[in-house]
Coordinates of C-alpha atoms and ligand atoms in Angstrom, one line a residue:
Chain A
M1 CA 38.3 -34.2 -51.6
K2 CA 40.5 -31.1 -53.4
I3 CA 43.6 -29.8 -51.6
L4 CA 45.3 -26.6 -53.2
V5 CA 48.8 -26.2 -51.9
P6 CA 50.8 -22.7 -52.7
I7 CA 54.4 -23.0 -52.7
K8 CA 57.3 -20.7 -52.9
R9 CA 60.8 -21.0 -54.4
V10 CA 63.6 -20.1 -51.4
P11 CA 67.2 -20.2 -51.4
D12 CA 68.2 -23.5 -49.6
P13 CA 68.0 -23.0 -45.6
A14 CA 71.8 -23.9 -45.3
T15 CA 72.9 -21.1 -47.8
T16 CA 74.7 -18.2 -46.6
I17 CA 73.2 -15.5 -47.5
R18 CA 75.0 -12.1 -48.5
V19 CA 73.3 -8.6 -49.4
L20 CA 74.7 -6.8 -52.3
A21 CA 76.8 -3.6 -51.9
D22 CA 74.1 -1.4 -53.3
G23 CA 71.4 -2.8 -50.7
S24 CA 69.2 -3.7 -53.9
G25 CA 68.9 -7.4 -53.1
I26 CA 70.7 -10.5 -52.1
A27 CA 73.8 -12.3 -54.1
T28 CA 72.1 -15.4 -56.1
D29 CA 74.9 -16.6 -57.6
N30 CA 75.7 -20.2 -55.5
V31 CA 72.5 -20.3 -54.5
K32 CA 70.8 -23.5 -54.5
W33 CA 66.7 -23.2 -54.7
V34 CA 64.4 -25.4 -52.8
I35 CA 60.9 -25.8 -51.8
N36 CA 60.1 -23.7 -48.9
P37 CA 60.7 -26.2 -46.0
F38 CA 57.2 -25.4 -44.6
D39 CA 55.5 -25.8 -47.8
E40 CA 57.1 -29.1 -48.3
I41 CA 55.4 -30.0 -45.3
A42 CA 52.1 -28.6 -46.6
V43 CA 52.7 -30.8 -49.8
E44 CA 53.3 -33.9 -47.7
E45 CA 50.0 -33.2 -45.4
A46 CA 48.0 -33.0 -48.7
L47 CA 49.3 -36.5 -50.1
R48 CA 48.6 -38.1 -46.8
V49 CA 44.9 -36.9 -47.2
K50 CA 44.9 -38.4 -50.5
E51 CA 46.5 -41.8 -49.2
K52 CA 43.5 -42.0 -47.0
Q53 CA 41.0 -40.9 -49.5
P54 CA 42.3 -41.8 -52.7
A55 CA 39.7 -39.6 -54.9
S56 CA 41.3 -36.5 -53.5
E57 CA 43.4 -34.3 -55.9
V58 CA 46.5 -32.3 -54.9
V59 CA 47.1 -29.2 -56.7
V60 CA 50.3 -27.3 -56.2
V61 CA 50.3 -23.7 -57.0
A62 CA 53.1 -21.2 -57.5
V63 CA 53.2 -17.2 -57.9
G64 CA 56.4 -16.8 -59.2
E65 CA 58.8 -16.8 -62.4
P66 CA 59.1 -19.5 -64.9
A67 CA 62.2 -20.7 -62.9
W68 CA 59.7 -21.8 -60.3
Q69 CA 58.4 -24.8 -62.8
E70 CA 61.7 -26.5 -60.9
Q71 CA 59.9 -26.7 -57.6
L72 CA 56.6 -27.3 -59.2
R73 CA 58.1 -30.3 -60.7
T74 CA 59.4 -31.6 -57.6
A75 CA 56.0 -31.2 -55.7
L76 CA 54.3 -33.2 -58.8
A77 CA 57.6 -35.7 -58.2
M78 CA 56.6 -36.2 -54.6
G79 CA 52.9 -37.4 -55.6
A80 CA 50.9 -33.8 -56.1
D81 CA 48.6 -34.5 -59.3
R82 CA 48.8 -31.1 -61.1
A83 CA 50.7 -27.7 -60.8
V84 CA 49.7 -24.2 -61.4
L85 CA 52.3 -21.2 -62.1
V86 CA 50.9 -17.9 -62.0
R87 CA 53.8 -16.1 -63.8
I88 CA 54.7 -12.6 -62.4
S89 CA 57.4 -10.2 -62.5
P90 CA 58.4 -9.2 -58.9
P91 CA 58.3 -7.0 -56.9
V92 CA 55.0 -8.1 -55.6
D93 CA 54.2 -7.9 -51.7
T94 CA 52.4 -10.3 -49.5
G95 CA 49.1 -8.8 -50.2
A96 CA 49.2 -9.2 -53.8
V97 CA 50.3 -12.8 -53.6
A98 CA 47.7 -13.7 -51.3
R99 CA 45.0 -11.9 -53.9
I100 CA 46.4 -13.9 -56.7
L101 CA 46.0 -17.1 -54.4
A102 CA 42.5 -15.9 -53.7
R103 CA 41.6 -15.8 -57.2
V104 CA 43.4 -19.2 -58.3
A105 CA 41.2 -20.7 -55.3
A106 CA 38.1 -19.0 -56.6
D107 CA 38.7 -21.0 -60.1
E108 CA 39.8 -24.1 -58.3
K109 CA 37.5 -24.6 -55.7
P110 CA 39.4 -26.5 -53.2
D111 CA 38.2 -27.8 -49.8
L112 CA 41.2 -27.3 -48.3
I113 CA 44.0 -25.1 -48.7
I114 CA 47.5 -25.6 -47.1
L115 CA 50.3 -23.2 -46.7
G116 CA 53.5 -22.9 -44.7
K117 CA 53.2 -20.5 -41.6
Q118 CA 56.3 -18.7 -43.1
A119 CA 58.4 -18.5 -46.3
I120 CA 62.1 -18.5 -45.0
D121 CA 63.3 -15.6 -47.2
D122 CA 61.0 -13.0 -46.4
D123 CA 60.1 -14.5 -42.9
S124 CA 56.8 -12.9 -43.1
N125 CA 54.1 -15.3 -41.9
Q126 CA 51.3 -13.8 -43.4
I127 CA 50.1 -15.1 -46.7
G128 CA 47.7 -18.0 -45.2
Q129 CA 45.9 -15.6 -42.9
M130 CA 45.5 -12.9 -45.5
L131 CA 44.1 -15.6 -47.9
A132 CA 41.7 -17.1 -45.2
E133 CA 40.2 -13.6 -44.9
L134 CA 39.9 -12.9 -48.6
L135 CA 37.8 -16.2 -48.9
G136 CA 36.1 -15.7 -46.1
W137 CA 37.2 -18.8 -44.8
P138 CA 38.4 -20.1 -41.1
Q139 CA 42.2 -20.6 -40.5
A140 CA 44.0 -22.6 -38.5
T141 CA 48.0 -21.6 -38.2
F142 CA 50.8 -23.4 -36.9
A143 CA 49.3 -26.7 -37.5
S144 CA 50.9 -29.6 -35.8
K145 CA 48.2 -32.4 -36.1
V146 CA 45.4 -32.2 -38.9
E147 CA 42.3 -34.4 -38.7
L148 CA 39.7 -34.4 -41.3
A149 CA 36.2 -36.2 -40.8
D150 CA 32.5 -35.5 -41.6
G151 CA 33.3 -32.4 -43.7
R152 CA 35.2 -30.9 -40.5
C153 CA 39.0 -30.2 -40.1
T154 CA 40.4 -30.4 -36.3
V155 CA 43.6 -28.9 -35.9
V156 CA 46.1 -29.1 -33.2
R157 CA 48.3 -25.6 -33.3
E158 CA 51.6 -24.5 -31.5
V159 CA 50.9 -21.5 -29.7
D160 CA 52.6 -19.9 -26.7
G161 CA 52.3 -21.8 -23.6
G162 CA 51.0 -25.0 -25.2
L163 CA 49.0 -26.6 -28.0
E164 CA 45.4 -25.3 -29.1
T165 CA 42.9 -27.4 -30.6
L166 CA 40.5 -25.6 -33.3
S167 CA 37.8 -27.0 -35.4
F168 CA 36.0 -25.8 -38.4
P169 CA 33.8 -26.8 -41.3
L170 CA 35.3 -26.9 -44.6
P171 CA 36.6 -25.1 -46.9
G172 CA 39.4 -23.5 -44.8
V173 CA 43.0 -22.4 -44.8
I174 CA 45.9 -24.2 -42.8
T175 CA 49.4 -23.3 -42.4
T176 CA 51.8 -25.7 -41.3
D177 CA 54.5 -25.9 -38.3
L178 CA 57.5 -28.0 -38.4
R179 CA 56.3 -31.0 -36.3
L180 CA 53.3 -31.5 -38.5
N181 CA 55.0 -34.5 -40.3
E182 CA 58.0 -35.6 -42.2
P183 CA 58.2 -34.9 -45.8
R184 CA 59.1 -37.5 -48.2
Y185 CA 61.6 -37.6 -50.8
A186 CA 60.6 -37.7 -54.7
S187 CA 61.1 -41.0 -55.7
L188 CA 62.5 -42.0 -59.2
P189 CA 59.3 -43.5 -60.6
G190 CA 57.8 -40.2 -59.1
I191 CA 60.3 -37.9 -60.9
M192 CA 59.5 -39.8 -64.3
K193 CA 55.7 -39.7 -63.8
A194 CA 56.1 -35.8 -63.0
R195 CA 57.4 -35.3 -66.3
K196 CA 53.7 -35.9 -67.9
K197 CA 51.9 -34.2 -65.4
E198 CA 50.0 -31.3 -66.2
L199 CA 51.6 -27.8 -65.4
K200 CA 49.6 -24.7 -66.2
E201 CA 50.9 -21.5 -66.8
I202 CA 48.8 -18.4 -66.2
P203 CA 50.3 -14.9 -66.9
V204 CA 49.4 -12.9 -64.2
E205 CA 47.9 -10.2 -66.6
T206 CA 45.1 -12.2 -67.7
L207 CA 43.6 -12.4 -64.0
G208 CA 43.2 -8.4 -63.8
L209 CA 44.0 -7.9 -60.4
N210 CA 45.7 -4.9 -59.0
L211 CA 48.7 -6.0 -58.0
A212 CA 50.9 -2.4 -57.1
P213 CA 52.8 -3.5 -54.1
L214 CA 51.5 -1.4 -50.8
L215 CA 54.8 -2.8 -49.0
K216 CA 58.0 -1.5 -50.6
V217 CA 61.3 -2.8 -49.7
R218 CA 63.6 0.7 -49.9
R219 CA 67.0 -0.8 -49.1
L220 CA 68.5 -4.2 -47.5
A221 CA 71.5 -4.3 -45.3
S222 CA 73.6 -6.7 -43.4
P223 CA 73.0 -6.7 -39.1
S224 CA 76.3 -5.9 -37.4
K225 CA 78.5 -8.9 -36.5
R226 CA 78.7 -10.1 -32.9
Q227 CA 82.2 -10.7 -32.2
A228 CA 83.4 -13.9 -30.7
G229 CA 84.7 -13.6 -27.3
R230 CA 87.0 -15.4 -25.0
K231 CA 87.6 -19.1 -24.2
V232 CA 87.0 -20.0 -20.6
A233 CA 88.7 -23.1 -19.2
S234 CA 86.7 -24.0 -16.1
A235 CA 83.4 -23.7 -14.4
A236 CA 84.8 -21.7 -11.9
E237 CA 86.4 -19.4 -14.2
L238 CA 83.0 -18.9 -16.2
V239 CA 80.8 -18.1 -13.2
S240 CA 83.4 -15.7 -12.0
L241 CA 83.7 -14.0 -15.1
L242 CA 79.8 -13.8 -15.4
H243 CA 79.8 -12.3 -12.2
S244 CA 82.4 -10.0 -11.9
E245 CA 83.1 -8.8 -15.4
A246 CA 79.6 -9.4 -17.2
K247 CA 77.8 -8.9 -14.1
V248 CA 75.1 -10.8 -15.1
L249 CA 75.0 -12.9 -12.0
Chain B
M1 CA 47.8 12.8 -38.1
G2 CA 48.6 9.2 -37.7
D3 CA 46.9 7.6 -34.5
V4 CA 48.1 4.2 -33.8
L5 CA 45.8 1.6 -32.0
V6 CA 47.5 -1.3 -30.4
F7 CA 46.0 -4.8 -29.9
A8 CA 46.8 -5.6 -26.0
E9 CA 46.9 -9.2 -25.7
H10 CA 45.9 -10.6 -22.6
R11 CA 44.5 -13.8 -20.7
A12 CA 41.4 -13.2 -18.6
G13 CA 42.5 -10.0 -17.5
S14 CA 46.3 -10.4 -17.1
F15 CA 48.9 -9.6 -19.7
A16 CA 52.6 -10.4 -20.0
R17 CA 55.8 -8.2 -20.8
T18 CA 55.1 -8.6 -24.2
T19 CA 51.8 -6.4 -24.2
L20 CA 53.6 -3.7 -22.5
V21 CA 56.3 -3.8 -25.6
A22 CA 53.3 -3.2 -28.0
V23 CA 52.1 -0.2 -26.1
N24 CA 55.7 1.3 -25.9
A25 CA 55.9 0.6 -29.7
G26 CA 52.7 2.2 -30.0
L27 CA 53.6 5.1 -27.8
E28 CA 57.0 5.6 -30.0
L29 CA 54.9 5.4 -33.4
A30 CA 52.5 7.5 -32.2
R31 CA 55.2 10.4 -31.4
K32 CA 57.0 9.8 -34.6
R33 CA 53.7 10.2 -36.6
A34 CA 52.3 13.1 -34.4
G35 CA 49.5 10.9 -33.7
R36 CA 47.9 9.4 -30.5
C37 CA 48.2 6.0 -29.0
L38 CA 45.0 4.2 -28.6
V39 CA 44.9 0.6 -27.1
V40 CA 42.1 -1.8 -27.5
A41 CA 41.6 -5.1 -25.2
A42 CA 38.9 -7.7 -25.6
G43 CA 37.5 -10.9 -24.4
E44 CA 37.3 -12.5 -20.6
N45 CA 38.2 -9.8 -18.2
A46 CA 38.9 -7.5 -20.6
G47 CA 38.0 -4.6 -18.2
Q48 CA 40.7 -5.6 -15.8
A49 CA 43.4 -5.9 -18.5
A50 CA 42.0 -2.0 -19.5
K51 CA 42.4 -0.8 -16.2
E52 CA 45.9 -1.6 -16.0
L53 CA 47.1 -0.5 -19.2
A54 CA 45.4 2.9 -19.0
R55 CA 48.3 4.0 -16.5
Y56 CA 50.7 3.5 -19.2
G57 CA 50.5 7.0 -20.8
V58 CA 48.5 6.0 -23.8
A59 CA 45.4 8.4 -25.1
Q60 CA 42.3 6.0 -24.6
V61 CA 41.9 2.6 -23.9
V62 CA 38.8 1.0 -25.6
V63 CA 37.1 -2.5 -24.2
L64 CA 35.5 -4.4 -27.2
E65 CA 32.3 -6.4 -26.0
H66 CA 30.9 -9.2 -27.8
P67 CA 30.1 -13.1 -26.6
A68 CA 32.2 -14.0 -29.9
L69 CA 35.3 -12.4 -28.2
A70 CA 35.1 -14.1 -25.1
R71 CA 38.1 -16.3 -26.4
Y72 CA 40.7 -15.5 -29.0
L73 CA 39.5 -16.7 -32.6
A74 CA 41.2 -15.3 -35.5
D75 CA 37.9 -14.5 -37.7
A76 CA 35.8 -12.9 -34.9
Y77 CA 39.2 -11.0 -33.6
A78 CA 40.0 -9.5 -37.4
Q79 CA 35.9 -8.5 -37.7
A80 CA 35.8 -6.8 -34.6
L81 CA 39.4 -5.0 -34.6
A82 CA 38.7 -4.1 -38.4
A83 CA 35.4 -2.0 -37.9
L84 CA 37.2 -0.3 -34.5
A85 CA 40.0 0.6 -36.8
R86 CA 37.8 2.2 -39.1
R87 CA 35.5 3.9 -36.9
L88 CA 38.5 5.2 -34.9
G89 CA 40.2 6.5 -38.1
V90 CA 43.6 5.2 -37.0
E91 CA 46.5 5.2 -39.3
F92 CA 48.1 1.9 -37.8
V93 CA 47.1 -1.1 -36.1
L94 CA 50.0 -3.0 -34.1
A95 CA 50.6 -6.0 -32.0
T96 CA 53.7 -7.9 -30.7
A97 CA 54.8 -10.8 -32.7
T98 CA 53.2 -13.7 -30.3
A99 CA 51.5 -16.5 -31.5
V100 CA 48.3 -14.4 -31.4
G101 CA 49.8 -11.4 -33.2
K102 CA 51.2 -13.4 -35.7
D103 CA 47.9 -15.3 -36.5
L104 CA 45.7 -12.2 -36.2
M105 CA 47.4 -9.1 -37.6
P106 CA 47.7 -10.5 -41.3
R107 CA 43.9 -11.4 -41.3
L108 CA 43.2 -7.9 -40.2
A109 CA 45.6 -6.5 -43.1
A110 CA 43.6 -8.4 -45.3
R111 CA 40.4 -7.1 -44.2
L112 CA 41.6 -3.4 -44.0
Q113 CA 43.3 -3.5 -47.5
A114 CA 46.3 -2.8 -45.4
A115 CA 49.8 -3.5 -46.2
M116 CA 51.7 -5.1 -43.4
A117 CA 55.1 -5.7 -41.8
S118 CA 56.2 -8.3 -39.9
E119 CA 58.3 -8.6 -36.6
V120 CA 59.3 -4.8 -37.0
V121 CA 62.8 -4.2 -35.1
A122 CA 63.1 -0.5 -35.6
I123 CA 60.6 2.6 -36.3
L124 CA 62.4 5.2 -38.5
D125 CA 61.5 8.8 -37.9
D126 CA 60.1 9.1 -41.7
G127 CA 57.8 6.6 -41.2
A128 CA 59.7 3.6 -42.8
F129 CA 60.2 0.5 -40.5
V130 CA 63.1 -2.1 -40.0
R131 CA 62.5 -5.8 -40.0
P132 CA 64.7 -8.8 -40.4
M133 CA 64.4 -11.1 -43.4
Y134 CA 66.7 -14.7 -44.1
A135 CA 66.6 -15.7 -40.4
G136 CA 68.3 -12.3 -39.6
N137 CA 70.7 -11.9 -42.0
V138 CA 69.2 -9.5 -43.8
L139 CA 67.7 -6.2 -42.3
A140 CA 65.0 -4.5 -44.7
T141 CA 63.9 -1.0 -44.6
V142 CA 60.3 -1.0 -45.7
E143 CA 57.6 1.6 -46.4
M144 CA 53.8 1.4 -46.2
T145 CA 51.7 2.9 -49.1
S146 CA 48.3 1.8 -48.0
P147 CA 46.2 4.4 -45.9
L148 CA 45.9 1.9 -43.1
K149 CA 49.1 0.2 -42.1
V150 CA 49.5 -2.9 -39.9
L151 CA 52.9 -4.2 -38.4
T152 CA 53.7 -6.8 -35.5
V153 CA 56.7 -5.7 -33.5
R154 CA 59.5 -8.0 -32.2
A155 CA 59.0 -8.1 -28.4
T156 CA 63.1 -8.3 -28.0
A157 CA 63.6 -4.8 -29.8
F158 CA 61.5 -2.5 -27.6
D159 CA 61.5 -2.0 -24.3
P160 CA 58.2 -2.4 -22.0
A161 CA 56.0 0.7 -21.3
Q162 CA 56.7 2.3 -18.0
P163 CA 53.5 3.6 -16.1
S164 CA 53.3 7.6 -16.4
G165 CA 51.1 10.3 -15.9
E166 CA 47.2 10.1 -15.4
P167 CA 45.2 7.1 -16.3
A168 CA 43.8 7.2 -19.5
P169 CA 39.8 7.2 -20.4
I170 CA 38.4 3.7 -20.4
E171 CA 35.5 3.5 -23.1
R172 CA 33.4 0.2 -23.6
R173 CA 32.2 -0.8 -27.1
D174 CA 29.9 -3.4 -28.4
A175 CA 32.2 -4.9 -30.9
E176 CA 30.6 -5.0 -34.8
I177 CA 30.7 -8.6 -35.8
A178 CA 28.5 -10.6 -38.3
P179 CA 28.0 -14.0 -36.5
D180 CA 27.0 -15.9 -39.5
A181 CA 30.6 -15.4 -41.0
L182 CA 32.3 -17.0 -37.7
K183 CA 33.2 -20.5 -38.8
M184 CA 36.2 -21.3 -36.0
Q185 CA 35.7 -23.3 -33.1
F186 CA 37.8 -23.6 -30.3
V187 CA 38.2 -27.0 -28.8
A188 CA 40.8 -27.3 -26.2
F189 CA 43.9 -25.6 -24.6
A190 CA 46.8 -28.2 -23.2
E191 CA 48.7 -25.8 -21.4
T192 CA 52.6 -26.7 -21.0
K193 CA 52.8 -26.8 -17.2
S194 CA 55.8 -25.2 -15.8
D195 CA 57.0 -23.2 -12.3
R196 CA 60.0 -21.7 -14.4
P197 CA 60.0 -18.0 -16.0
Q198 CA 58.5 -17.7 -19.4
L199 CA 60.8 -18.0 -22.2
T200 CA 60.2 -14.6 -23.1
E201 CA 60.0 -12.8 -20.3
A202 CA 63.1 -14.4 -18.5
R203 CA 66.5 -12.7 -17.6
I204 CA 68.3 -15.7 -18.1
V205 CA 67.6 -18.5 -20.5
V206 CA 69.4 -21.8 -20.3
S207 CA 68.8 -23.8 -24.0
G208 CA 69.9 -27.4 -24.8
G209 CA 70.4 -28.7 -28.1
R210 CA 70.8 -32.5 -29.7
G211 CA 74.0 -32.9 -27.3
L212 CA 71.8 -33.5 -24.4
K213 CA 70.6 -36.7 -25.9
S214 CA 67.4 -37.2 -24.0
G215 CA 64.7 -35.7 -22.5
E216 CA 66.1 -37.4 -19.2
N217 CA 69.2 -35.6 -19.5
F218 CA 67.4 -32.1 -20.3
K219 CA 65.7 -33.0 -16.4
T220 CA 68.6 -34.3 -14.6
V221 CA 71.6 -32.4 -16.2
L222 CA 70.2 -29.1 -17.6
E223 CA 67.3 -28.3 -15.2
P224 CA 69.2 -28.2 -12.2
L225 CA 71.3 -25.2 -13.6
A226 CA 68.3 -23.3 -14.8
D227 CA 66.7 -23.8 -11.2
E228 CA 70.0 -22.4 -9.7
L229 CA 69.7 -19.5 -11.8
G230 CA 66.1 -18.9 -11.8
A231 CA 66.1 -19.3 -15.6
A232 CA 63.9 -20.2 -18.3
L233 CA 64.2 -23.3 -20.3
G234 CA 65.0 -23.1 -24.1
A235 CA 65.9 -25.6 -26.9
S236 CA 67.0 -26.1 -30.3
R237 CA 64.8 -27.4 -32.9
A238 CA 66.7 -30.5 -33.2
A239 CA 66.1 -31.3 -29.2
V240 CA 62.5 -30.3 -29.7
D241 CA 62.0 -32.6 -32.6
A242 CA 63.6 -35.2 -30.9
G243 CA 60.9 -34.8 -28.5
F244 CA 63.1 -34.1 -25.6
V245 CA 61.2 -31.0 -24.6
P246 CA 57.8 -29.2 -25.6
N247 CA 57.2 -27.3 -28.7
D248 CA 57.0 -24.2 -27.5
L249 CA 60.7 -24.0 -26.1
Q250 CA 62.1 -23.9 -29.5
V251 CA 64.3 -20.8 -30.0
G252 CA 65.0 -19.6 -33.4
Q253 CA 63.9 -18.6 -36.8
T254 CA 61.0 -20.2 -36.8
G255 CA 60.4 -20.5 -33.1
K256 CA 60.5 -17.9 -30.2
V257 CA 63.1 -14.9 -30.3
V258 CA 64.6 -13.9 -27.2
A259 CA 67.2 -11.5 -26.0
P260 CA 67.6 -12.1 -22.2
E261 CA 70.4 -10.6 -20.4
L262 CA 72.2 -14.2 -20.3
Y263 CA 71.8 -16.8 -22.6
I264 CA 73.9 -20.3 -22.3
A265 CA 73.6 -22.8 -25.1
V266 CA 74.5 -26.1 -24.1
G267 CA 74.7 -28.7 -26.9
I268 CA 73.8 -26.5 -29.5
S269 CA 75.7 -26.2 -32.8
G270 CA 74.6 -22.6 -33.6
A271 CA 73.0 -23.3 -36.8
I272 CA 71.9 -19.7 -38.4
Q273 CA 68.3 -20.8 -37.8
H274 CA 68.9 -21.0 -34.2
L275 CA 71.2 -17.9 -33.8
A276 CA 68.2 -15.9 -35.4
G277 CA 66.4 -16.5 -32.2
M278 CA 68.8 -15.4 -29.5
K279 CA 71.9 -13.6 -31.1
D280 CA 70.8 -10.2 -29.5
S281 CA 71.1 -11.6 -25.9
K282 CA 73.2 -9.4 -23.9
V283 CA 75.8 -11.9 -22.9
I284 CA 76.0 -15.4 -24.6
V285 CA 77.7 -18.6 -23.0
A286 CA 78.3 -21.8 -25.0
V287 CA 79.2 -25.1 -23.9
N288 CA 80.5 -27.4 -26.8
K289 CA 82.6 -30.1 -27.1
D290 CA 83.4 -29.3 -30.6
E291 CA 85.7 -26.4 -31.0
E292 CA 84.6 -25.6 -34.4
A293 CA 81.1 -25.3 -33.6
P294 CA 79.5 -22.1 -35.0
I295 CA 77.7 -21.3 -31.8
F296 CA 81.2 -20.0 -30.6
S297 CA 81.0 -17.2 -33.3
V298 CA 78.5 -15.3 -31.3
A299 CA 79.5 -16.5 -27.8
D300 CA 81.1 -13.9 -25.2
Y301 CA 82.2 -16.7 -23.2
A302 CA 83.2 -20.5 -24.8
M303 CA 83.7 -23.4 -23.0
V304 CA 85.0 -26.1 -25.0
A305 CA 84.1 -29.4 -22.9
D306 CA 81.9 -32.1 -22.6
L307 CA 78.6 -31.2 -21.3
F308 CA 77.8 -33.7 -19.1
K309 CA 80.8 -32.8 -17.1
A310 CA 80.6 -29.1 -17.4
V311 CA 77.2 -28.4 -16.5
P312 CA 76.8 -30.1 -13.0
E313 CA 80.3 -28.1 -12.3
L314 CA 78.7 -25.2 -13.4
T315 CA 75.5 -25.3 -11.5
E316 CA 77.8 -26.4 -8.2
Q317 CA 79.7 -22.8 -9.0
V318 CA 76.4 -21.0 -9.1
R319 CA 75.2 -22.5 -6.0
K320 CA 78.5 -21.5 -4.3
L321 CA 78.2 -17.9 -5.4
K322 CA 74.8 -17.8 -4.5
H323 CA 75.1 -19.2 -1.1
G324 CA 78.6 -18.2 -0.3
Ligands
LIG1 C1 62.7 -24.4 -42.1 C2 63.9 -24.4 -40.9 C3 63.6 -24.0 -39.7 C4 64.5 -24.0 -38.3 N1 63.9 -23.3 -37.5 C5 65.0 -23.4 -36.3 C6 64.7 -23.0 -35.1 O1 63.8 -22.1 -35.1 N2 65.6 -23.2 -34.0 C7 66.4 -24.0 -34.2 O2 67.3 -24.0 -33.3 N3 66.8 -24.7 -35.0 C8 66.0 -24.4 -36.5 N4 66.4 -25.3 -37.4 C9 67.0 -26.2 -37.4 C10 68.7 -26.0 -37.5 O3 68.9 -25.8 -39.0 C11 69.4 -26.9 -36.9 O4 69.1 -28.2 -37.8 C12 69.3 -27.2 -35.4 O5 69.3 -25.8 -34.7 C13 70.3 -28.0 -34.6 O6 70.0 -28.2 -33.3 P1 71.2 -28.6 -32.2 O7 72.3 -27.6 -32.5 O8 70.7 -29.1 -30.8 O9 71.7 -30.0 -33.2 P2 73.2 -30.4 -33.9 O10 73.5 -29.6 -35.0 O11 73.1 -31.8 -34.2 O12 74.5 -30.0 -32.7 C14 74.5 -30.5 -31.8 C15 75.9 -30.1 -31.0 O13 75.8 -30.8 -29.5 C16 77.0 -30.9 -29.3 N5 77.4 -32.1 -28.5 C17 77.0 -33.2 -28.7 N6 77.5 -34.0 -27.4 C18 77.8 -33.0 -26.7 C19 78.3 -33.2 -25.5 N7 78.4 -34.2 -24.7 N8 79.2 -32.1 -24.6 C20 79.1 -30.8 -25.3 N9 78.7 -30.9 -26.7 C21 78.3 -31.7 -27.6 C22 77.9 -31.1 -30.7 O14 79.2 -30.6 -31.0 C23 77.2 -29.9 -31.6 O15 77.6 -28.9 -32.0 C24 65.6 -25.1 -38.7 C25 65.9 -25.5 -40.0 C26 64.9 -25.5 -40.9 C27 65.6 -26.0 -42.3
LIG2 N1 55.0 -16.6 -54.4 C1 54.0 -17.6 -53.6 N2 53.5 -18.4 -54.3 C2 53.0 -19.6 -53.8 N3 52.9 -19.6 -52.4 C3 53.7 -18.8 -52.0 C4 54.1 -17.6 -52.4 N4 55.0 -17.0 -51.5 C5 54.2 -17.3 -50.2 N5 53.4 -18.7 -50.4 C6 52.7 -19.7 -49.5 O1 52.5 -18.6 -48.3 C7 53.2 -19.2 -47.0 C8 53.9 -18.0 -46.2 O2 54.5 -17.1 -46.8 P1 54.8 -15.8 -46.0 O3 53.5 -15.1 -45.7 O4 55.5 -14.8 -47.4 O5 55.8 -16.0 -45.0 C9 54.7 -19.7 -47.8 O6 54.7 -21.1 -46.9 C10 53.9 -20.5 -48.8 O7 52.8 -21.3 -48.6

């Protein structure tokens, strides 16, 4: 079983994000960069498959700048076998990343691709679904449980109002939700081993794709801040204010 | 002329407020692009949904028919909708960012070689859109340059459509689907049973966090308050991860986005990822024993107290108010 896991470099979720005064981007000084949390879950899920089926190979791939090597190395240290960095210079939109990943998938021929459901920087929640369509593969988004047997994949999905179970023949695309697993930390021996693992770089120009963005960001702004309100001393006071002042009860 | 095709989500013919939000956003977009707003419904009892939706001021409702569409599956729906969007020559395809909308629309966008904007919160006059990023810390103004454009709208950012004018004509069409390309198979749906209002529909939401300490306490401490208020129940990620309540109650950046008239956060610290899902609520109440908790920075009414004492008192006070 060969599993491809696309990962993105994003600001640590605990970072306070500030928009630059000219609206051209966010301030990146003092930002700690990490693997997108959903993608860590994707790496973990792939590693668990490999533990059950030791002949498996887990390949992590990122579409980004040279600095993204850091996150690929972290994934290798967690236990992934190989890494691919497709080097681009921004801006690219989600569609372009999906087209690049589809090309990588065509070369690598994985049985399964596991992505995060959403990158916590752009909050798009698009690329897994786009990739599935470009490849003509089935998709199971927002996975909270994955089972592989007899060339089929059965996925429990977090949807509105409950849990849905889908099944499809491999190859296919899965996107992870938070409850799928608890990602491991890279161990020290893992980190040592990762240094010797292959990290292949592909300049995007060599893929000959049209990557002109169809979605352009004109500017960024900060949303208006909500004001902190008042303290209430008792339940009686609160209910009375909600009734007579806020008029919501 | 920019026509808009709205995907109308429904379950066996009945639909939620979120579907009317998509219709209203579609009407607004059509008005701004000097086009018409068309609606499409498919699946079991789609005719019933179509009949209802025809009353909301739209130009036309299309019912797509095909055995493969009986139940929602992304591959079949993306095929059928893409073919319809091309036939109708629309400029936009739009849905609400529900679990189905999020699953379907990017796949459709890829099929149509269209740009896609997720969770749009505002439609500008010049055809640009505003959407949140970074857990709502950033609002981006985006432009789409492809001939066809796909978007999901955030349910809290638009009002639901209101009935208006004569009912629109309803047209039945056979969906264009290549069945050989369909590989996804529905196995089961385990519904979270609840007598409470839906989280995304409710006028009042009572949410609990890790401070509740157990699922049992959710039942005995928080639910009586929700019941007394006729409120929906919500939760922080920490409460969901700990198994106190089902997954689909998670409010936040990566859960549900809500904006009720009243949001009561109990034992929730107010991490940025949680605020992303509730900070547009009209009135926010927070109950937390930690005076420094970030939730208080967005709360209109702050109650610094032990929830195990404060919440039963609140329930009692609400009861008194209601029943004199
Ligand atoms: C990728 C990613 C996505 C995420 N998505 C979401 C999301 O969608 N939604 C979400 O909510 N979170 C999300 N989170 C998690 C988020 O960062 C926080 O960890 C989470 O919201 C914390 O939940 P909490 O406030 O219940 O718990 P805590 O932060 O532990 O807070 C518990 C609070 O309860 C108070 N408390 C304890 N006991 C009492 C008592 N007896 N009386 C009164 N108060 C008491 C404490 O003072 C504290 O403030 C996400 C995180 C990541 C990394
Ligand atoms: N630049 C990228 N390189 C590799 N994978 C990516 C990249 N951007 C997004 N992804 C993957 O696509 C998922 C969804 O991202 P998005 O659609 O942008 O929210 C992420 O969780 C990653 O798994």
